[in-house]
Short mmCIF file of C-alpha atoms (C1' of nucleotides) in Angstrom, two decimals:
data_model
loop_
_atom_site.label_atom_id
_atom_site.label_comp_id
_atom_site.label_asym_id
_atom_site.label_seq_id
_atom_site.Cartn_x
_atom_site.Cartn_y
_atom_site.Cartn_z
CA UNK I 1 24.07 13.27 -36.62
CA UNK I 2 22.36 10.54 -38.15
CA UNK I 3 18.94 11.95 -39.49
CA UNK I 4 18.13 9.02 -40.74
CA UNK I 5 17.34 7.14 -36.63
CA UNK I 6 13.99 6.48 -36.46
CA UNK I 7 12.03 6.67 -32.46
CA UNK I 8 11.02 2.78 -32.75
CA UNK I 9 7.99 2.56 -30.64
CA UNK I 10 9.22 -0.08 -28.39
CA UNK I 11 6.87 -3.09 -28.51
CA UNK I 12 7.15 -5.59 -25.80
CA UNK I 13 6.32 -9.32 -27.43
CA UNK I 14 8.53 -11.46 -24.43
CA UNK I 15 6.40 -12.50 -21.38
CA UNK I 16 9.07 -10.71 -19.32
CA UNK I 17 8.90 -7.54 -21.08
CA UNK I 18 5.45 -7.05 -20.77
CA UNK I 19 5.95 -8.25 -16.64
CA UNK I 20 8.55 -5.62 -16.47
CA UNK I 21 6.12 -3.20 -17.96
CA UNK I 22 3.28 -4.04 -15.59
CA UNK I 23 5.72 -3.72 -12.97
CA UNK I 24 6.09 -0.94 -13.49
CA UNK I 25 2.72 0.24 -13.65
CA UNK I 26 1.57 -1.50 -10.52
CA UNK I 27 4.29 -0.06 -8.52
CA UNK I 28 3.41 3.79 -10.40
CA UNK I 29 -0.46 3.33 -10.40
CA UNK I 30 -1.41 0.82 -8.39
CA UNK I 31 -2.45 -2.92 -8.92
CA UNK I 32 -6.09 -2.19 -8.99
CA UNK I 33 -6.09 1.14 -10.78
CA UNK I 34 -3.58 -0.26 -14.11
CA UNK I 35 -5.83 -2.13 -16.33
CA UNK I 36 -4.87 -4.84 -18.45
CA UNK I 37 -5.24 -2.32 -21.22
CA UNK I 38 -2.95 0.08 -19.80
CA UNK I 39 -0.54 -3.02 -19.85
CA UNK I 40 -1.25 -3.58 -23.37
CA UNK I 41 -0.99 -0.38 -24.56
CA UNK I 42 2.39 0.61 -22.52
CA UNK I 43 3.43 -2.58 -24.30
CA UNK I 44 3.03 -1.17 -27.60
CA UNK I 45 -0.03 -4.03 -28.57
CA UNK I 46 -3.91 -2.59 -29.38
CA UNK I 47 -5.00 -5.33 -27.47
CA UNK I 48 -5.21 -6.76 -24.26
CA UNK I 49 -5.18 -10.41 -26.07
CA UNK I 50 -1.70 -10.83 -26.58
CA UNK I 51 -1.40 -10.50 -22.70
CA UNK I 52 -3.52 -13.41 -22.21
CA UNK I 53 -1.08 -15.21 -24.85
CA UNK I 54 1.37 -15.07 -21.99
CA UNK I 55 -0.17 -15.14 -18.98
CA UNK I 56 -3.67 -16.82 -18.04
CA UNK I 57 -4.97 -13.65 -15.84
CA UNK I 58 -3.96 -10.34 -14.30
CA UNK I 59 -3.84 -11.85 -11.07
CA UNK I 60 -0.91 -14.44 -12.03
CA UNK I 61 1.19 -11.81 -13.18
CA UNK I 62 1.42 -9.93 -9.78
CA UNK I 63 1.98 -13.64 -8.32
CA UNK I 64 4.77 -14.15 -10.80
CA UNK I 65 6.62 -10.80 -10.23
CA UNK I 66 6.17 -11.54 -6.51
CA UNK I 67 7.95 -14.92 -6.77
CA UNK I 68 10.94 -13.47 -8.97
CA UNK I 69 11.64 -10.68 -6.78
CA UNK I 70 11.22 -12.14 -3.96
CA UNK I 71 13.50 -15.48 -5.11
CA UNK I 72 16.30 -13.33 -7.15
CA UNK I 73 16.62 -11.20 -3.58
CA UNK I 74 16.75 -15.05 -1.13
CA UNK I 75 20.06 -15.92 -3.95
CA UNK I 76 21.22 -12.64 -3.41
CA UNK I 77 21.12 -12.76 0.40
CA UNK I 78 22.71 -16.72 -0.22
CA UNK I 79 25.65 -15.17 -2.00
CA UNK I 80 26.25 -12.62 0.55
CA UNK I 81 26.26 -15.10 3.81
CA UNK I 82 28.59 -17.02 1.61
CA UNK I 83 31.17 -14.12 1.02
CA UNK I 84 31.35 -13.17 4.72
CA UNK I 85 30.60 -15.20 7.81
CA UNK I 86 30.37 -11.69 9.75
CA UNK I 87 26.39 -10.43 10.92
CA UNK I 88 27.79 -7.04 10.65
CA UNK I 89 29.25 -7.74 7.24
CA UNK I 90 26.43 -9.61 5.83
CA UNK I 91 23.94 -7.10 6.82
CA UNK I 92 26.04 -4.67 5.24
CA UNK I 93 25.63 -6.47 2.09
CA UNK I 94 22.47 -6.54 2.54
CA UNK I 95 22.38 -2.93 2.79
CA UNK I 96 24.49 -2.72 0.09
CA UNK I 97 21.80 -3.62 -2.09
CA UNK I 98 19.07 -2.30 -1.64
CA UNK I 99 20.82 0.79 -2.02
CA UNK I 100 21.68 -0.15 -5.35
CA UNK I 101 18.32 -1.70 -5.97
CA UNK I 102 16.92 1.72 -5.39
CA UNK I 103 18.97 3.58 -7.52
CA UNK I 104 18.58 1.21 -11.02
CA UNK I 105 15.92 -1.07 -9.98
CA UNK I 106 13.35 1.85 -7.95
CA UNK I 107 9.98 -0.62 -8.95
CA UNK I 108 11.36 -2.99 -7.63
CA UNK I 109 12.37 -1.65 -3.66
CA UNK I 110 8.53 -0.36 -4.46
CA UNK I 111 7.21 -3.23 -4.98
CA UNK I 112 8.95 -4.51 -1.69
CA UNK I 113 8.48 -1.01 0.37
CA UNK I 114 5.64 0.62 -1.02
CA UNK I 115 2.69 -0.93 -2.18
CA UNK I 116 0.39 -3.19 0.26
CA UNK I 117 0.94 -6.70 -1.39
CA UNK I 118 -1.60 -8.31 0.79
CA UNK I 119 -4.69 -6.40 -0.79
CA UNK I 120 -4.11 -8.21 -4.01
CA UNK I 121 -1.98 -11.02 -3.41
CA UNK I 122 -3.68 -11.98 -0.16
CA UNK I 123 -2.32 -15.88 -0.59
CA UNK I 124 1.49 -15.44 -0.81
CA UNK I 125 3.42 -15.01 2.43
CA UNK I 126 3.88 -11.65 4.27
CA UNK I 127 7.02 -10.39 3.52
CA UNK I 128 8.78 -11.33 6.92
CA UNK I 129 7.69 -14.98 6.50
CA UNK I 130 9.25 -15.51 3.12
CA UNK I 131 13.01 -17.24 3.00
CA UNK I 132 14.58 -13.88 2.04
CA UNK I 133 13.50 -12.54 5.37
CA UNK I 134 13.58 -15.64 7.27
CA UNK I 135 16.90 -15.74 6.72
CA UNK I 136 17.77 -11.94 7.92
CA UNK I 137 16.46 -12.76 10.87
CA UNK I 138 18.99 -16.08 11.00
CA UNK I 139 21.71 -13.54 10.97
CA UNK I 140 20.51 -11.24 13.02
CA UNK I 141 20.27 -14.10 15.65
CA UNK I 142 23.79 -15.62 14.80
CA UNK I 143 24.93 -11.86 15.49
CA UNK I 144 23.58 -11.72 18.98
CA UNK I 145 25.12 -14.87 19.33
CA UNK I 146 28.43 -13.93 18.48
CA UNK I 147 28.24 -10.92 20.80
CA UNK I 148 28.26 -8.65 18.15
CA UNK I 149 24.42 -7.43 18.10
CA UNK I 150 22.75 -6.41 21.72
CA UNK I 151 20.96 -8.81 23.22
CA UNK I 152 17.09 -7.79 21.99
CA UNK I 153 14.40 -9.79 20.51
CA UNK I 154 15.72 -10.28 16.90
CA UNK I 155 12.39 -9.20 15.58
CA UNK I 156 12.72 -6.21 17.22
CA UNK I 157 16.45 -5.39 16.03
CA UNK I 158 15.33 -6.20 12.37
CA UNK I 159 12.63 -3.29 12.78
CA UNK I 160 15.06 -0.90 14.54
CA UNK I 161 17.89 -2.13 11.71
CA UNK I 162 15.71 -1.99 8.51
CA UNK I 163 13.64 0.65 10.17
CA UNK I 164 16.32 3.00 9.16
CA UNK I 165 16.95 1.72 5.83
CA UNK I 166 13.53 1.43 4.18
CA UNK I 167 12.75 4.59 5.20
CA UNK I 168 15.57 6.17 4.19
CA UNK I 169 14.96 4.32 0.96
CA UNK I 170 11.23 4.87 1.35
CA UNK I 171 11.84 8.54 1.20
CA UNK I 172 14.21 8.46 -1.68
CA UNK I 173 11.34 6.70 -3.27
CA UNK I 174 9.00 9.29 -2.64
CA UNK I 175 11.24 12.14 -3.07
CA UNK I 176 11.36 13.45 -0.09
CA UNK I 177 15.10 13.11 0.13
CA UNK I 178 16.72 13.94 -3.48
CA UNK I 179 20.28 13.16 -4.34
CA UNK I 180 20.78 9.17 -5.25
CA UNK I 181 20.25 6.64 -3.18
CA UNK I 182 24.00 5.51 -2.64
CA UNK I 183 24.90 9.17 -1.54
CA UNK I 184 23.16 8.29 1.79
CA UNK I 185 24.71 4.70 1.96
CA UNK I 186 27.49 5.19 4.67
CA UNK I 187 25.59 7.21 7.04
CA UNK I 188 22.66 5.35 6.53
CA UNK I 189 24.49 2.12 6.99
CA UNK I 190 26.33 3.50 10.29
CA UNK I 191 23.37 4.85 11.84
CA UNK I 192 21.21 1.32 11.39
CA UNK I 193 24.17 -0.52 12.61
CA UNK I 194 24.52 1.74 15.60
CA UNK I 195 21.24 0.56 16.02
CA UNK I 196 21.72 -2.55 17.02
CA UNK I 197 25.38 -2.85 17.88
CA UNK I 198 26.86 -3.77 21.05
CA UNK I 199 27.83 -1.05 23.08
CA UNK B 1 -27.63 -14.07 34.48
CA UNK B 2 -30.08 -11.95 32.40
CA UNK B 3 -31.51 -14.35 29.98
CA UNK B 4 -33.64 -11.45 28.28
CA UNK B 5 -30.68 -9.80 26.77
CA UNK B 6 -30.51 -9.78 23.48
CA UNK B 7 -27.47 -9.97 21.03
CA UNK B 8 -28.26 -6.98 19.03
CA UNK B 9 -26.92 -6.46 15.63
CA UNK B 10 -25.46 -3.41 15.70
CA UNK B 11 -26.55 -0.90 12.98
CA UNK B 12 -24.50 1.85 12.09
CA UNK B 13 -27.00 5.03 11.12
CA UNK B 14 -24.86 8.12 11.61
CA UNK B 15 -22.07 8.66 9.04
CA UNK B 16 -19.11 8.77 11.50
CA UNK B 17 -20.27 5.13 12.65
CA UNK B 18 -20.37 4.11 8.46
CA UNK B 19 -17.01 5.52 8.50
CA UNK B 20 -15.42 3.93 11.01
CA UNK B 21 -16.74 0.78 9.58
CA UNK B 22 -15.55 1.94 6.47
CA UNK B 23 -11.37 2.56 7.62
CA UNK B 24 -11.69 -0.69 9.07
CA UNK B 25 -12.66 -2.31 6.08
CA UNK B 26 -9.96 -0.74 4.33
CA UNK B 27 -7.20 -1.28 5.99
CA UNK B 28 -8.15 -4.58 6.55
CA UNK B 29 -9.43 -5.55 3.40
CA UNK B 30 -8.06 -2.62 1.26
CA UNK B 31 -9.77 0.49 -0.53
CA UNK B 32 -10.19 -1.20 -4.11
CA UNK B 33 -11.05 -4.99 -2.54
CA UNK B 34 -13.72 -3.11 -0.30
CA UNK B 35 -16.90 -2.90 -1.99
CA UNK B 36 -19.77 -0.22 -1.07
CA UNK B 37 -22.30 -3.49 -0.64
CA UNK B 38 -19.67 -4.86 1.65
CA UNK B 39 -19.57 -1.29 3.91
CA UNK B 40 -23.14 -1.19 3.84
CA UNK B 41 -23.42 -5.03 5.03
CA UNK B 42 -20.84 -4.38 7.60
CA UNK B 43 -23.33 -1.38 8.81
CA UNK B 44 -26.26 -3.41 8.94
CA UNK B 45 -27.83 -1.96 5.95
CA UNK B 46 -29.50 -4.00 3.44
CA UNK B 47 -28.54 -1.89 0.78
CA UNK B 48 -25.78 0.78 -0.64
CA UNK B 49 -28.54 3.42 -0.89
CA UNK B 50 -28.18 4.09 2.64
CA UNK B 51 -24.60 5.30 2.59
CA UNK B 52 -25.06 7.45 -0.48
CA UNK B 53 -27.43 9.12 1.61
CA UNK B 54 -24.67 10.31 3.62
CA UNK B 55 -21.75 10.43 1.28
CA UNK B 56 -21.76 11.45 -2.10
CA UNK B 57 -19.63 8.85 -3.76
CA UNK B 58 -16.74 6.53 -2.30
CA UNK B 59 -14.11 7.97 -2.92
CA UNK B 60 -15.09 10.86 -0.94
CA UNK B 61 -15.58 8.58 2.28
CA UNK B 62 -11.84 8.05 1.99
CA UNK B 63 -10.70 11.51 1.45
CA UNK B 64 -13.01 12.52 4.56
CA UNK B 65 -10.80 9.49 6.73
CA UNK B 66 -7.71 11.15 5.32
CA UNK B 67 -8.85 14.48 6.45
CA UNK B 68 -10.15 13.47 9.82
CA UNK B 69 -7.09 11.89 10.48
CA UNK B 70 -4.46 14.28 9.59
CA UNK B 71 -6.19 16.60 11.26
CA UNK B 72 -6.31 15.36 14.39
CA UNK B 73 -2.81 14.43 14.25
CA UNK B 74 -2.16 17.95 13.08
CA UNK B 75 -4.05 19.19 16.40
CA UNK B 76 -2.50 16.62 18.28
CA UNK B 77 1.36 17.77 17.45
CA UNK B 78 0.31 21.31 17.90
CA UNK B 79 -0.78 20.43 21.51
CA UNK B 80 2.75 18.34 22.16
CA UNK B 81 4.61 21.05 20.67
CA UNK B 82 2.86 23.35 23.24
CA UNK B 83 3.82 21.31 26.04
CA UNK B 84 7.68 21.33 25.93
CA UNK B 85 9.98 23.69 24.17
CA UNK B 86 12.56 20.92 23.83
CA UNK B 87 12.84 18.81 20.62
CA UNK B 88 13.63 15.46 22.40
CA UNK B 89 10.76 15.61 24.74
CA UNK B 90 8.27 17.09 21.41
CA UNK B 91 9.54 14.19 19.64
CA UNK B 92 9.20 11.74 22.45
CA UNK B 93 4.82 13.24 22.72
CA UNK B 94 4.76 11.81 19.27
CA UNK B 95 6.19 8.35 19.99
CA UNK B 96 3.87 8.20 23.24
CA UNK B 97 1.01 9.33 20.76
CA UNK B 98 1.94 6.94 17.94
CA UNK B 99 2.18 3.72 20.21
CA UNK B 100 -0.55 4.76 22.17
CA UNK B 101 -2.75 4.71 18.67
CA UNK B 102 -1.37 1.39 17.53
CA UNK B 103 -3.41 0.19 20.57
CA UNK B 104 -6.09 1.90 21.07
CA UNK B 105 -6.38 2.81 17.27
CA UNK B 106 -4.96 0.19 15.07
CA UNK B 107 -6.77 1.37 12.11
CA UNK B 108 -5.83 4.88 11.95
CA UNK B 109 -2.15 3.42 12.27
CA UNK B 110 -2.95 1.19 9.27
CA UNK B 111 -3.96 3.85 7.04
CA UNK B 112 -0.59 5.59 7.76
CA UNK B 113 1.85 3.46 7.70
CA UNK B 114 0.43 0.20 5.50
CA UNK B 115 -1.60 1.48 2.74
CA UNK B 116 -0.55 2.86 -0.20
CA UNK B 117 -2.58 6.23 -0.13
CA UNK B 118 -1.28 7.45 -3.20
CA UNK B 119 -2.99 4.65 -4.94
CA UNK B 120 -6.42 5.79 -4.10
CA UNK B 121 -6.15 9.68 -3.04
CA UNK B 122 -3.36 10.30 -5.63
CA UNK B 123 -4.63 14.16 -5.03
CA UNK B 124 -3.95 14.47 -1.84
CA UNK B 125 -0.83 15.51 -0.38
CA UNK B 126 1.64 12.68 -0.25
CA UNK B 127 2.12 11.95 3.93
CA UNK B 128 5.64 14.15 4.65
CA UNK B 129 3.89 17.57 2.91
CA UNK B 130 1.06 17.67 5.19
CA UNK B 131 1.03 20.18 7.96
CA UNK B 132 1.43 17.62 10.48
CA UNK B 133 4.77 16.18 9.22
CA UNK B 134 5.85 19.52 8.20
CA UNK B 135 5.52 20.38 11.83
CA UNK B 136 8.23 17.36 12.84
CA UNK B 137 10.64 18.48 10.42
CA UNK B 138 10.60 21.79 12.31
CA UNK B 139 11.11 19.97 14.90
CA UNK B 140 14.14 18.14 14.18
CA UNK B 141 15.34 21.44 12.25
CA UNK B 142 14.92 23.28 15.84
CA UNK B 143 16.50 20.24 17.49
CA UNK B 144 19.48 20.93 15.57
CA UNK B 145 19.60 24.31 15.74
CA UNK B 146 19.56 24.33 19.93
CA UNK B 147 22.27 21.12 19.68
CA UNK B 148 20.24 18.32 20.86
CA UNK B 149 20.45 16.69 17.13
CA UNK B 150 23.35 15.95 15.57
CA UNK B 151 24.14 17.90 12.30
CA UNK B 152 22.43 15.75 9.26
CA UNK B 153 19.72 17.02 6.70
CA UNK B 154 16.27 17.00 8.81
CA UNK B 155 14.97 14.68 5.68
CA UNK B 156 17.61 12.15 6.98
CA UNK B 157 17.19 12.77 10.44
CA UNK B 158 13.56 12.16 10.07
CA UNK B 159 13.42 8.82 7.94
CA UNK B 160 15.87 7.59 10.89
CA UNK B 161 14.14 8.12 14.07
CA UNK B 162 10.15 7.42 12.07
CA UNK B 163 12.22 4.87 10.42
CA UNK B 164 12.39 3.36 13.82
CA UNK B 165 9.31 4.21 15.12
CA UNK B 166 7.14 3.35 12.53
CA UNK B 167 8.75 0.18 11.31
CA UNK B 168 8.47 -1.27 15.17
CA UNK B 169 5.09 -0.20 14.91
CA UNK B 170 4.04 -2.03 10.91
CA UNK B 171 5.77 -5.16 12.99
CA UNK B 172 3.35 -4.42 15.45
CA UNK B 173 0.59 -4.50 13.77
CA UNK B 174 1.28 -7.34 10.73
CA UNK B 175 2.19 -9.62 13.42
CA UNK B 176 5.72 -9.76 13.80
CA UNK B 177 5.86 -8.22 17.03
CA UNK B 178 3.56 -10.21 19.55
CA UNK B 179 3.15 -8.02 22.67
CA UNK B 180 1.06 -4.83 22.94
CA UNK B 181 3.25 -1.55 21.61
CA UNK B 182 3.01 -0.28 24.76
CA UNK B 183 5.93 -3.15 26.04
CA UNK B 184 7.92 -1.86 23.82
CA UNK B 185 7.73 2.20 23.66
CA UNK B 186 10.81 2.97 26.26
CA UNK B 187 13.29 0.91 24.58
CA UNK B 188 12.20 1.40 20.84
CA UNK B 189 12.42 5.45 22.24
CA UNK B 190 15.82 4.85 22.92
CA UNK B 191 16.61 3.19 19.82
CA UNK B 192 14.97 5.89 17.21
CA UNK B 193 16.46 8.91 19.67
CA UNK B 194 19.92 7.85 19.87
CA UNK B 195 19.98 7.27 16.16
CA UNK B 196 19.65 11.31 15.62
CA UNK B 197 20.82 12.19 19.09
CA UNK B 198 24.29 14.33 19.13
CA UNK B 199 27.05 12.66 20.80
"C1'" DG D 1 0.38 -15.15 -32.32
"C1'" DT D 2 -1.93 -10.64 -33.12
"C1'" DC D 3 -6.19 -8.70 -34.58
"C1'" DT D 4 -11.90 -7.75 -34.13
"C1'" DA D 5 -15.59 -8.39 -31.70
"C1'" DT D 6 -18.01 -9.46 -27.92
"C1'" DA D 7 -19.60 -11.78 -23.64
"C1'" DC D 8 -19.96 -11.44 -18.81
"C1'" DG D 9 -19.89 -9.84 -14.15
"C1'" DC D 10 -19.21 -6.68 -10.71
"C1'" DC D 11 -19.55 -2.40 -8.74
"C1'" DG D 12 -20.67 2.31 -8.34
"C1'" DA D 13 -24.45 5.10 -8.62
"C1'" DT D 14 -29.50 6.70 -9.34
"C1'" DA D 15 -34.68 6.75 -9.55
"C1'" DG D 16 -38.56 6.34 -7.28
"C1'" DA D 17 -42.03 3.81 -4.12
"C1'" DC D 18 -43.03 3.71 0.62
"C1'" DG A 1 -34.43 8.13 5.18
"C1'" DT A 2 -34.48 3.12 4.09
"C1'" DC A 3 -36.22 -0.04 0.80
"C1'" DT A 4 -36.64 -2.31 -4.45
"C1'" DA A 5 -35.17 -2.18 -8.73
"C1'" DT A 6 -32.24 -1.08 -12.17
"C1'" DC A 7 -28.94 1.41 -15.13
"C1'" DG A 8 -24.46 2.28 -17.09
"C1'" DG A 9 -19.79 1.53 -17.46
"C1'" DC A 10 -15.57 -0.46 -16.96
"C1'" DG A 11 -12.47 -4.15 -16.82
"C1'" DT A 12 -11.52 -8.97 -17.23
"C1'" DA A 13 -11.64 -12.55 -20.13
"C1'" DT A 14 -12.88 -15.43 -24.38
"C1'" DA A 15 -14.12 -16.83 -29.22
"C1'" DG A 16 -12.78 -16.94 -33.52
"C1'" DA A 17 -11.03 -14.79 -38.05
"C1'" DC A 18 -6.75 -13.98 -40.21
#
DNA sequence: GTCTATACGCCGATAGAC
DNA sequence: GTCTATCGGCGTATAGAC
């Protein structure tokens, strides 16, 4: 028992600290209800000054966690479609994680499956137009091509397909469904695939 | 030809016209991004001072949508459930009733499924405690009970089948899907039923 | 590169004439 | 019950000392 351990109030100085923080926050509070002093303060500083050290404005900082998630999860999907050449298998990666995103990276599936990111990031993409997505959709096609996926409009198999996923993961989110996230995996997995399987 | 006729700017005087306006604005726009000077422009008022006349402060216009609507889809389920004793065709009135209101009632739609009502009615009941979505899980739970649903924790059951539903529908109405809803309400049935259906 | 202090604008909300 | 005018406050953002 070392009585001597100090609770260091944890003081963000990195940029990506503090974006992790106000990730955070947007994806607890909301974008337009956290303030840049909430930011600051969560981040251990008395003012919101050192923010603007870092970044020029609020608004760049939502643009900037937008681009990172949303390019960390198109490398992700690369190194899946490279591991497999499979639709089933690759869309189980897929599944795979997010599964795992929700259980040790929650802001982040709520940043993808919660909030409304066109009310304050009205200039980047919607979500299905951005390579990530784009490229789902590629493998959804190349799976109806292959015979393995029934022959629907792929738009419509993604929304059956994810359908079950992000709400499954939506209501882990929320709560409404309680153990960890990859207790559900399998079922949840076999169920979306059933989905959209042939025969 | 009636040369006569006028184009008259429509103004808005009763408070369930202001609040129609008002969801529309929203869920276009967004609660936050929507100011009162932009409600009362969109009502063909030349100032806010009008609205306050009818509502006390903003944030009460929203709570009232929120009430309206859950209501009515409260009274709504209770009518479907009184219709049928039989889960699958209680669950299929709510599919008919959801597509139906992503045409005829895009807005309403919006509120429930895109924006992030915890952001700006964080004291309301989150979506799946309110007495309408309390009623499907009794659904489902009776559809398991009688052995028309296969054996799987309602929770799970439900973020399946509205996991279809409702995702078809947000493609709907962001874009991604380009017909009405109405094209594709048999098939996306299908989909979301066999995904909790036993055997 | 973190502090104090402060400017600035927008928006919600009110008072009061008509 | 709609107008004009205006207040107060909050939140973003900046200037400048240290």
């Amino acid at each position: 028992m070392d009585q001597e351990i100090e609770i260091i109030q944890h003081k963000a100085e990195t940029p990506d600290e503090i974006l992790r923080i106000a990730l955070k926050l947007f994806t607890t509070k909301g974008y337009y209800t956290t303030s840049l002093v909430d930011i600051a303060e969560a981040s251990g500083l008395k003012n919101t000054s050192g923010i603007y050290h870092h970044f020029k404005n609020k608004h760049i900082m939502a643009a900037q966690l937008y681009a990172n998630i949303f390019d960390s999860l198109n490398i992700s999907i690369d190194d899946i479609r490279r591991k497999s050449q499979k639709s089933s298998e690759q869309l189980h990666g897929i599944t795979d994680l997010f599964f795992r995103l929700t259980d040790d990276a929650p802001e982040v599936m709520q940043f993808l499956l919660i909030l409304n990111l066109k009310e304050f990031l009205p200039e980047e993409k919607p979500v299905m137009e951005t390579a990530a997505f784009i490229k789902i959709i590629k493998i959804i096609q190349a799976g109806i091509t292959a015979g393995e996926i029934r022959e629907i409009d792929p738009q419509l198999a993604n929304a059956y397909f994810f359908g079950i996923i992000n709400n499954t993961l939506r209501a882990l989110l929320t709560g409404a469904l309680n153990k960890k996230a990859d207790a559900y995996l399998s079922q949840t997995w076999l169920a979306a695939w059933n989905a959209i399987a042939k025969k």
